[in-house]
XYZ file of C-alpha atoms in Angstrom:
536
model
C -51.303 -55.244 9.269
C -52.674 -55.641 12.012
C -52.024 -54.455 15.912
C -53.936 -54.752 19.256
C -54.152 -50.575 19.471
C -53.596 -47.933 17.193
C -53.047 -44.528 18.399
C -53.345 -41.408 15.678
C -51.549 -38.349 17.293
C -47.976 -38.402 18.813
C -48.376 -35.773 21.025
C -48.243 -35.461 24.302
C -51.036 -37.499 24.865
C -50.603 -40.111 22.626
C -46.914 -40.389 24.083
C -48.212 -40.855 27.463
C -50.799 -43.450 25.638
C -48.400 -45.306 23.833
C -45.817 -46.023 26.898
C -48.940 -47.132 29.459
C -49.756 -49.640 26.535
C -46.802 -50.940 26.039
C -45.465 -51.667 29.320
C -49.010 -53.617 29.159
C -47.538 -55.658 26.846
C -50.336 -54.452 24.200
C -48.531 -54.279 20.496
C -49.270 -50.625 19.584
C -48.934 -48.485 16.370
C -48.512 -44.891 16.687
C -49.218 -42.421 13.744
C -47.618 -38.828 13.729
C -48.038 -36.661 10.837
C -44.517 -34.847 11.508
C -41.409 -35.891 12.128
C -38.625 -37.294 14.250
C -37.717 -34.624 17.319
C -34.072 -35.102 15.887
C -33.157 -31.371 16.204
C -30.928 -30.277 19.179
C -32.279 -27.452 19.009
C -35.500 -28.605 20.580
C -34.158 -29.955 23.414
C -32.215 -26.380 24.520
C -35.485 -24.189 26.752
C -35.056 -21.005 24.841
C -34.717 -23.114 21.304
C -38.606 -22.663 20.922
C -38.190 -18.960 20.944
C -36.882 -18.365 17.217
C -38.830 -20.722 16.000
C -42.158 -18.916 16.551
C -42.468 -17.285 13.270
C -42.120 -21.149 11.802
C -39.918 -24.181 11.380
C -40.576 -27.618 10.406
C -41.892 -28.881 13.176
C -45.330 -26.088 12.934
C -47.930 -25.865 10.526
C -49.752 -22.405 10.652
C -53.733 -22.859 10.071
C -55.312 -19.726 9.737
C -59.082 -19.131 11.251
C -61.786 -17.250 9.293
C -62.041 -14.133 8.966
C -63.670 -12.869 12.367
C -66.704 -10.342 12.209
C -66.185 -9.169 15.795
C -62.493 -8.335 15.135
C -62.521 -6.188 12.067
C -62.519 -9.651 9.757
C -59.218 -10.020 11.002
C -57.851 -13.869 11.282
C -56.070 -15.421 13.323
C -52.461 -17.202 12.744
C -52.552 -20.813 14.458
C -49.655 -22.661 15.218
C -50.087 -26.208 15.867
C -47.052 -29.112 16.794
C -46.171 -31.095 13.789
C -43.694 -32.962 15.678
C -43.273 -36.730 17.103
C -43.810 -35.228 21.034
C -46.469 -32.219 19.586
C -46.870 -29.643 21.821
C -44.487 -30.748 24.289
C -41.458 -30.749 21.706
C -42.322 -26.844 20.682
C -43.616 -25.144 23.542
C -42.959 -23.027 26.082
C -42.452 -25.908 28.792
C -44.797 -24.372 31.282
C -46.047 -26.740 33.398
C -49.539 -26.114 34.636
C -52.632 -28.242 35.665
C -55.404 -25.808 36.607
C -57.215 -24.757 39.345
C -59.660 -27.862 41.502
C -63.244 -26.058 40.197
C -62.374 -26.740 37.112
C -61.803 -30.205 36.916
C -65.017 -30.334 39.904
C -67.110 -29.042 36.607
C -65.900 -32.505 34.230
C -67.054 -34.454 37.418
C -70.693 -32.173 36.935
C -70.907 -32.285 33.221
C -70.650 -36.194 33.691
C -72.804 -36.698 36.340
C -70.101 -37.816 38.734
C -67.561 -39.331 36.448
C -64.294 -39.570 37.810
C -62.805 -36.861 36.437
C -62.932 -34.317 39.342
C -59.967 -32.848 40.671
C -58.937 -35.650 43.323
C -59.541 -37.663 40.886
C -56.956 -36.532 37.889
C -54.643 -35.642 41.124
C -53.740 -38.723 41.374
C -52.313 -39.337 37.420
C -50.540 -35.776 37.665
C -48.621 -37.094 40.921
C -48.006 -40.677 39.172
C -46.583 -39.037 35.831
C -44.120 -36.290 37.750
C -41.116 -35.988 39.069
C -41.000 -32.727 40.660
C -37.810 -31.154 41.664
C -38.318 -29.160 44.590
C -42.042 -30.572 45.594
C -42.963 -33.819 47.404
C -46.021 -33.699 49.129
C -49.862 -34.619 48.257
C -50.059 -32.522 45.573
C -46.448 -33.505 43.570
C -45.047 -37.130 43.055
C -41.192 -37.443 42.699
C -40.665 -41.002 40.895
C -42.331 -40.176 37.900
C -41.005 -39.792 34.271
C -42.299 -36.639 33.366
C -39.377 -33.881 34.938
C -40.398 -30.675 36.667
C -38.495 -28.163 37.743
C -38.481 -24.702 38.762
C -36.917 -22.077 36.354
C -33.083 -22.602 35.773
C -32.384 -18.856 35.023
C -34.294 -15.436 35.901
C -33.623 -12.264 34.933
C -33.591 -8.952 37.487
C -36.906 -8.185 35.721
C -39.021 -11.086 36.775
C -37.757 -10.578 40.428
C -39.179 -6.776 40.197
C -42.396 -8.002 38.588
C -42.715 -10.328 41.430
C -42.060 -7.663 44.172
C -44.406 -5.094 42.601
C -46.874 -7.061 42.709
C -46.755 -7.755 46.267
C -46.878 -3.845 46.755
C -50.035 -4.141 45.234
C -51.641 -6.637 47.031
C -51.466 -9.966 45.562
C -49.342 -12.791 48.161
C -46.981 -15.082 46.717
C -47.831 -18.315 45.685
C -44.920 -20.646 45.436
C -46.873 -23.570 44.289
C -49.778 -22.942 41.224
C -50.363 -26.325 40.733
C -51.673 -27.535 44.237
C -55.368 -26.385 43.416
C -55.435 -22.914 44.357
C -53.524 -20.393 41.776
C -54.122 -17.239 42.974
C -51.426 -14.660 43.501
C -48.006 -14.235 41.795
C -44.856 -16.657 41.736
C -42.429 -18.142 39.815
C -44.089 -20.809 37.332
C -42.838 -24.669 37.357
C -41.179 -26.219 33.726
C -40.968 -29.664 32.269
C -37.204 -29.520 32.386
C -34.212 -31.052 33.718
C -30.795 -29.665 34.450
C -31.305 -26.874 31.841
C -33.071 -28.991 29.248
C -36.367 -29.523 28.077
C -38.395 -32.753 29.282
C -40.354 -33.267 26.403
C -43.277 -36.679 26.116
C -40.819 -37.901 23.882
C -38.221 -38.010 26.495
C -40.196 -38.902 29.184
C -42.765 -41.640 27.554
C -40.842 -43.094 23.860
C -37.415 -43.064 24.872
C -37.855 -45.838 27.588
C -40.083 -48.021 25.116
C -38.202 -47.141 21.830
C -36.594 -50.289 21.765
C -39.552 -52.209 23.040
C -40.991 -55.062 20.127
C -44.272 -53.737 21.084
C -43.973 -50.162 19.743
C -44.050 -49.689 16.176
C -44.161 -45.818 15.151
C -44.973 -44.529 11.996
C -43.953 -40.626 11.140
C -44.703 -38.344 8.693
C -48.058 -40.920 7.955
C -51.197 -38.976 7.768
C -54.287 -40.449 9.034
C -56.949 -40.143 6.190
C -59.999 -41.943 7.711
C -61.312 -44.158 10.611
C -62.663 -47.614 8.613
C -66.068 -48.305 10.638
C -67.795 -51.580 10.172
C -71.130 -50.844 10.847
C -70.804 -49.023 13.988
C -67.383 -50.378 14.997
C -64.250 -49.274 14.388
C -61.560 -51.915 13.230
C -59.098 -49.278 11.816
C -57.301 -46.865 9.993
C -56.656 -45.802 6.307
C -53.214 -43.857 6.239
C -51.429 -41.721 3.183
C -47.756 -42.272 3.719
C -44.982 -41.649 0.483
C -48.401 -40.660 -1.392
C -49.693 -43.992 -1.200
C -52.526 -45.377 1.165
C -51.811 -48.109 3.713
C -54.282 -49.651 5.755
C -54.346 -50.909 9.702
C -56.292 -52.795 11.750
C -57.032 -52.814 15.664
C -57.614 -56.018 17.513
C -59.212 -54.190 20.373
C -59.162 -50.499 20.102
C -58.705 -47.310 17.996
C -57.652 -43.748 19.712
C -57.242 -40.501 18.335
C -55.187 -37.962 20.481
C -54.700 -35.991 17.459
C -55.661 -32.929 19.137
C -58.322 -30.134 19.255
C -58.211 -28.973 15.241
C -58.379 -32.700 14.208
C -59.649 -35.230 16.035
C -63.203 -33.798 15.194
C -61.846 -33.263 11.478
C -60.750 -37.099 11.448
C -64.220 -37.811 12.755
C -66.446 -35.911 10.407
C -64.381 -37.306 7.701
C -64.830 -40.370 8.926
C -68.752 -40.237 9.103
C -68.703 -39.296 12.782
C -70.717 -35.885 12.968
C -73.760 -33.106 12.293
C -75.382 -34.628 9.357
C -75.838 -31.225 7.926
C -72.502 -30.210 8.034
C -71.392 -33.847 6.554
C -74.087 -33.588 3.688
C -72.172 -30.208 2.708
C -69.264 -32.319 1.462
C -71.164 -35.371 0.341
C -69.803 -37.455 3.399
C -72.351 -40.305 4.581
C -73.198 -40.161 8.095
C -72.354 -43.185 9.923
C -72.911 -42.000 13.345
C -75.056 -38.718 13.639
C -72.869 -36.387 16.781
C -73.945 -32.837 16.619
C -71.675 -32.345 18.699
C -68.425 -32.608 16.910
C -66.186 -29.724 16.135
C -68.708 -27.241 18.445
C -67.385 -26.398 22.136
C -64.135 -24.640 20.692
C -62.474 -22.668 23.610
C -59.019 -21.259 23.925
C -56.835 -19.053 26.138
C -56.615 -15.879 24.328
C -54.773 -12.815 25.425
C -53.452 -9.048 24.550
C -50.069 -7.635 25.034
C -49.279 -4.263 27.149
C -45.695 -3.475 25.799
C -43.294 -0.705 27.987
C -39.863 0.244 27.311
C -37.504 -0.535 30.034
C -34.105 0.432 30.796
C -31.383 -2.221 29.663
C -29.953 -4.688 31.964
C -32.864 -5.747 33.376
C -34.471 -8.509 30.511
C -33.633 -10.587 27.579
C -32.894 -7.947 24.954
C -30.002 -8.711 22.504
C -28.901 -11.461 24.926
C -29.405 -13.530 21.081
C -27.209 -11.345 19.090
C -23.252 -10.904 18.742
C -20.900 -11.714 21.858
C -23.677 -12.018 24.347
C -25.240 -14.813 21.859
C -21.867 -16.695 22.044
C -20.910 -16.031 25.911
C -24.549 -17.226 26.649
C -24.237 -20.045 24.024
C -20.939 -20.997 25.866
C -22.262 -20.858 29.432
C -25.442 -23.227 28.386
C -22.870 -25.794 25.977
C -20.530 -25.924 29.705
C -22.905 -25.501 32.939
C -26.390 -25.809 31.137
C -27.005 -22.450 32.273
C -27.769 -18.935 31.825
C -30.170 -17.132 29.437
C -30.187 -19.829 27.157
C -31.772 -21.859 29.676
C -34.933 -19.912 30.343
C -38.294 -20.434 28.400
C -38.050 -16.284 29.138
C -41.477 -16.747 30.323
C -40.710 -17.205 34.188
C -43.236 -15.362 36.248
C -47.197 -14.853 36.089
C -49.537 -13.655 38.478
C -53.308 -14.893 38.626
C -55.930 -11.924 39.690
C -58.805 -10.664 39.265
C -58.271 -6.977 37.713
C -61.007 -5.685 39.139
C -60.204 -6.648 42.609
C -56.797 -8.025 43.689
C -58.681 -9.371 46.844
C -60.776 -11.272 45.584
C -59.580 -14.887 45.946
C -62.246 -16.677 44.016
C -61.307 -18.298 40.754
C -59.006 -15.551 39.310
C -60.680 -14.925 36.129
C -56.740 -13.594 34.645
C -53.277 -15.059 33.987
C -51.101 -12.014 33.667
C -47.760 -13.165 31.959
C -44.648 -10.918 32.262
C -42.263 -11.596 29.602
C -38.524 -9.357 29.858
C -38.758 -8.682 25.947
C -41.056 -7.295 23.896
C -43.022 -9.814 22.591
C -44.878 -8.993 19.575
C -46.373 -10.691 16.339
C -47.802 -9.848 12.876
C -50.123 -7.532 14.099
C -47.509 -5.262 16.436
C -44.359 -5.473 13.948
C -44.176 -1.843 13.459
C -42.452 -1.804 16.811
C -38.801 -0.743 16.922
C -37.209 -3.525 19.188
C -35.231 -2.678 22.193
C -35.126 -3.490 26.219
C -38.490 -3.734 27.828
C -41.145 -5.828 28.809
C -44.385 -7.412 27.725
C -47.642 -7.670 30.707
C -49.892 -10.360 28.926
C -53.273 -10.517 30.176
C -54.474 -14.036 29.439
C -57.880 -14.725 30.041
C -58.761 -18.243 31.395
C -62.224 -19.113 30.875
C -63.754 -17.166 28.517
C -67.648 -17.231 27.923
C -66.541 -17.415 23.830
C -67.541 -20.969 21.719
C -66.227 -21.677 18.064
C -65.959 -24.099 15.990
C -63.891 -26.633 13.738
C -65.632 -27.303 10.037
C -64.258 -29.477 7.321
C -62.711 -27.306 4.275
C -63.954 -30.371 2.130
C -63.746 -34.024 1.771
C -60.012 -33.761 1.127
C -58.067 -35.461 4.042
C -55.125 -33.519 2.962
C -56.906 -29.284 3.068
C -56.829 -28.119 6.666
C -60.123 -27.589 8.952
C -62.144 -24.224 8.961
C -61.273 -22.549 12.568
C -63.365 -20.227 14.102
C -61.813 -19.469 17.479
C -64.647 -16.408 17.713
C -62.443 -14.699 20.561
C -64.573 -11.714 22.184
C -67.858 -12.776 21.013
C -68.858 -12.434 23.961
C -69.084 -8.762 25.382
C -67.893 -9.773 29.219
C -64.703 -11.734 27.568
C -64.030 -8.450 26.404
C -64.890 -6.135 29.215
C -62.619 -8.440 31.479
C -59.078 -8.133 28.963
C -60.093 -4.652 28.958
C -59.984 -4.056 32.682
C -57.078 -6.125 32.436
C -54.900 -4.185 29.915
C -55.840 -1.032 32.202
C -54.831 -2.528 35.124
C -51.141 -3.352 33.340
C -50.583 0.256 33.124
C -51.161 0.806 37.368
C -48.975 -2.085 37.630
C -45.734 -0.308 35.308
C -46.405 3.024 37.329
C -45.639 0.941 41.006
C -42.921 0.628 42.783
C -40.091 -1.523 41.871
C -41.156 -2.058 38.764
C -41.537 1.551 37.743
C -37.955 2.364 38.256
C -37.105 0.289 35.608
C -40.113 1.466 32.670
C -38.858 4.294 30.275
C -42.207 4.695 28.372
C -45.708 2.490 27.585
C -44.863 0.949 23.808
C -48.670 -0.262 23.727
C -51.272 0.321 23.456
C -49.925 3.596 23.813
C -50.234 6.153 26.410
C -52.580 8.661 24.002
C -55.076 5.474 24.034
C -56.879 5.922 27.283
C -61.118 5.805 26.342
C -62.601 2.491 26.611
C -63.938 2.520 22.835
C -59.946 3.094 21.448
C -59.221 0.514 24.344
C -61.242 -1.910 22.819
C -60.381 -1.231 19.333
C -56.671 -1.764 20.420
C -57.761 -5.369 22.550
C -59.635 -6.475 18.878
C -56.186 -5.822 16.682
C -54.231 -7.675 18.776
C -55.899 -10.319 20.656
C -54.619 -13.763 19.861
C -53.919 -17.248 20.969
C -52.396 -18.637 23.910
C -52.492 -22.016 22.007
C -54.393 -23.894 24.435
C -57.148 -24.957 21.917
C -59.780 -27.746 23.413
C -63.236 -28.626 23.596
C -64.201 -29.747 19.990
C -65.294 -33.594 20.911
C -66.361 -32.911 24.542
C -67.329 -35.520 27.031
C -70.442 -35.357 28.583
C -73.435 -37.001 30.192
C -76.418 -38.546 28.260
C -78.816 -35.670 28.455
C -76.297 -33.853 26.430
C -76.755 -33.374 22.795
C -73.418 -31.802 22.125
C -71.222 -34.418 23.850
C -69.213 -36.747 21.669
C -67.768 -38.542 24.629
C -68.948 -40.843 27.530
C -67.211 -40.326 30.896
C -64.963 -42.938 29.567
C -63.841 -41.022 26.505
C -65.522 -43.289 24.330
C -66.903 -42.006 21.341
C -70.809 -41.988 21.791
C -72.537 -44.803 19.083
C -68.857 -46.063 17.983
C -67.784 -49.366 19.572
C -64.211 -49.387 19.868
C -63.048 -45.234 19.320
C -61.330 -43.231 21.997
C -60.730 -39.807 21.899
C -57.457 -38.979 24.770
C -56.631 -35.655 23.654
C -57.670 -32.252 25.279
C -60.855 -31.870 22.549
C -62.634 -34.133 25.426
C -62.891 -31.053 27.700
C -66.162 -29.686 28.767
C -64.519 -26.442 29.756
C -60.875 -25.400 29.087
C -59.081 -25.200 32.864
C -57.223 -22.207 34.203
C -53.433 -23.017 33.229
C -51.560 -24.085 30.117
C -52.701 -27.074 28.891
C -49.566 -29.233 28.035
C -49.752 -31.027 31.427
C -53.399 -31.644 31.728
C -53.280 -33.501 27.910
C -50.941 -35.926 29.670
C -52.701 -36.688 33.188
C -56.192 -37.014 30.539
C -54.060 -39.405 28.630
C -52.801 -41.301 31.830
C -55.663 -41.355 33.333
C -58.175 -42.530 30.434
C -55.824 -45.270 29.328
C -56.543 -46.704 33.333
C -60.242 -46.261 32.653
C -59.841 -48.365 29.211
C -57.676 -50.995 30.692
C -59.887 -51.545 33.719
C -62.948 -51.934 31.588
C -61.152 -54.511 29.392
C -59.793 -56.222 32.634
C -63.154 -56.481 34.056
C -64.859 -58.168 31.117
């Protein structure tokens, strides 16, 4: 069968993909491995809450073990869900700050990529509730809105860290992040705006859209140097589809190179491992791996003041009521409302804050901080946004079906460390100031009897972990580059007719969550394709 595009990856990007392709009046398949986004539940803001631990819609890779950590690995959840990320996460909307998109336009030798550039698609895609000026567009399909509920918690977070120094920023997506606000969603009147809502809903119908779920792409089918299209397992069988014009992969950071390498695309050592030809030597693919990755600072708080229990018994079903009537209340909240961006080390200095410092009203813990009794208090995340640390993605083995080798290689680097460290210190002068300190009982973690910087650091190894912004692993790049996969056009280098759309293009991962920039790469690379095509 045959169709003018094919698109492997329904996530955000390849939403965004599909609809601009459509409304082109291209005929367009588009392959997700998971399935419909059916579920009420995934519509409701706090519905992605109880399904971190798994559901359906995640599959959980889990990295190698990691020297540098104790051989500890890493849990990784990933979207396996027709809207991906955008259908599971934590709705924060968040583009960045300008330098970082000013080092794409570098990296490419002046590709348009910088940050007026990409401005423009993150203006043309949103439709911003409470902002309308050069930075936010109004008349797009992609809703944004400012949190629906906040508890008294986040308002004291907010004000303490005034005391200390940082202003208020009531805006972190105009360029400039620093300071400490209330962050943005993609909802709408108490529900979540996933791609899916905003990009398939208005094509669903459309002749030109034909989507194919729970379809796993095994292989790209090169003709020489040309790709023409795609071998799928479906119902354990193996279907195959052609592309009249072009083939691209927005299947995301883990597999996009995976799909590549299997496909031929790759380091020739690394393919010889598994007996895979190489069709197109790319040293380049599955190297560049960066992610945010961050470490909790737990306190114990009085009640009343956060999210605690607001789940269980009658407060689950007055909440559940309010939210079912008004679209309201707790059950409206992502309970991730307020950050603050800083530099721990100075809370004057303006420049790039190297820190995202999350304050969640509940104690937020994982595998590796279970043996925590549960009650009211609060969690200070220190996030770190461009870490100096590179891993990796590495085939398992010729088997389309066995998951990638990920080595996300957090703290490799001694200053990614140092910083998280001065961060996680820093969290404990910010529960000891004024509001904010009315409210703590006791520090939870790492524990006030941890105060030397060796412990410190021992503590930061156990339980650092992933923000799940993942990128970098088939990076554009200029042609003096050895490592780059992609021209400035996202085309994969020696392959006629392969794109690559999903945030795995990224030279360097951008200061925010990374949701919104897959969309605006999306929007603004399927311009860049259909210009080319209109010129020739």
């Amino acid at each position: 069968m045959n169709f003018d595009y094919i698109i492997i990856g329904g996530g955000s990007s390849g939403c965004v993909t599909a609809n601009k392709l459509v409304n082109n009046n291209a005929n367009v398949l588009l392959i997700e491995e998971g399935g419909s986004d059916w579920n009420p539940l995934l519509r409701i803001p706090a519905g992605f809450i109880p399904m971190l631990d798994g559901s359906p819609y995640h599959r959980f890779h889990k990295s190698i073990p990691q020297k540098q950590l104790n051989n500890r690995q890493h849990d990784i959840a990933q979207a396996k869900v027709l809207g991906g990320g955008s259908s599971i996460n934590g709705m924060v909307y968040m583009r960045g700050r300008a330098s970082d998109y000013e080092k794409w336009k570098s990296s490419t030798n002046g590709g348009s990529w910088g940050w007026e550039d990409i401005l423009e698609n993150y203006i043309h895609l949103e439709a911003n509730q409470r902002l309308n000026n050069k930075y936010h567009g109004i008349d797009g399909p992609l809703k944004v809105s400012d949190a629906n509920y906040v508890v008294k918690g986040t308002d004291l977070y907010i004000k303490t860290m005034q005391e200390l120094g940082l202003p208020h920023n009531s805006d972190f997506n105009d360029g400039d992040q620093y300071g400490v606000g209330l962050m943005q969603l993609t909802t709408h009147n108490g529900k979540r705006c996933s791609a899916v809502e905003a990009f398939i809903k208005p094509i669903k119908h459309n002749k030109n859209l034909t989507i194919k779920l729970k379809s796993i792409v095994t292989k790209i089918i090169l003709k020489k140097n040309k790709a023409v299209g795609v071998e799928v397992y479906h119902n354990r069988k193996i279907y195959k589809y052609f592309a009249n014009n072009e083939i691209i992969s927005t299947a995301g950071t883990y597999i996009s190179p995976k799909l590549l390498m299997l496909s031929g695309i790759g380091d020739e050592a690394e393919l010889s491992k598994h007996n895979i030809k190489t069709i197109c030597k790319l040293p380049g693919v599955g190297k560049n791996l960066q992610d945010h990755h961050e470490v909790p600072f737990v306190a114990k708080t009085k009640k009343g003041y956060g999210y605690f229990k607001q789940d269980k018994g009658i407060r689950m079903l007055i909440n559940g009521l309010q939210y079912l009537l008004f679209k309201s209340g707790p059950v409206s909240s992502n309970a991730a409302e307020t950050c603050a961006f800083l530099n721990p080390r100075n809370l004057k200095d303006q420049n790039d804050p190297p820190i995202k410092l999350y304050c969640v009203q509940v104690m937020y813990t994982d595998r590796d901080t279970k043996d925590i009794k549960p009650t009211h208090g609060l969690t200070l995340t220190s996030c770190i946004m461009n870490p100096e640390a590179r891993g990796d993605v590495k085939l398992r083995s010729s088997n389309p079906l066995d998951l990638p080798l990920i080595n996300p290689n957090f703290f490799s680097k001694s200053n990614d460390l140092s910083l998280i460290l001065d961060s996680v210190k820093f969290a404990r002068t910010v529960i000891e100031t004024k509001p904010l300190k009315d409210i703590v009982l006791s520090e939870i973690l790492p524990g006030k009897n941890i105060t030397n910087d060796i412990d410190l650091q021992n503590y930061c190894k156990r339980t650092v972990k992933t923000n799940w912004h993942p990128v970098g692993t088939c990076k554009m790049g200029n042609d003096k580059d050895p490592e780059a996969v992609l021209n400035s056009n996202l085309q994969v280098r020696g392959i006629d007719n392969l794109r690559i759309f999903d945030v795995s293009m990224m030279p360097n991962l951008v200061s925010g969550n990374t949701n919104a920039p897959a969309m605006a790469i999306a929007d603004r690379a399927t311009d860049l394709m259909l210009n080319s095509k209109s010129q020739n």
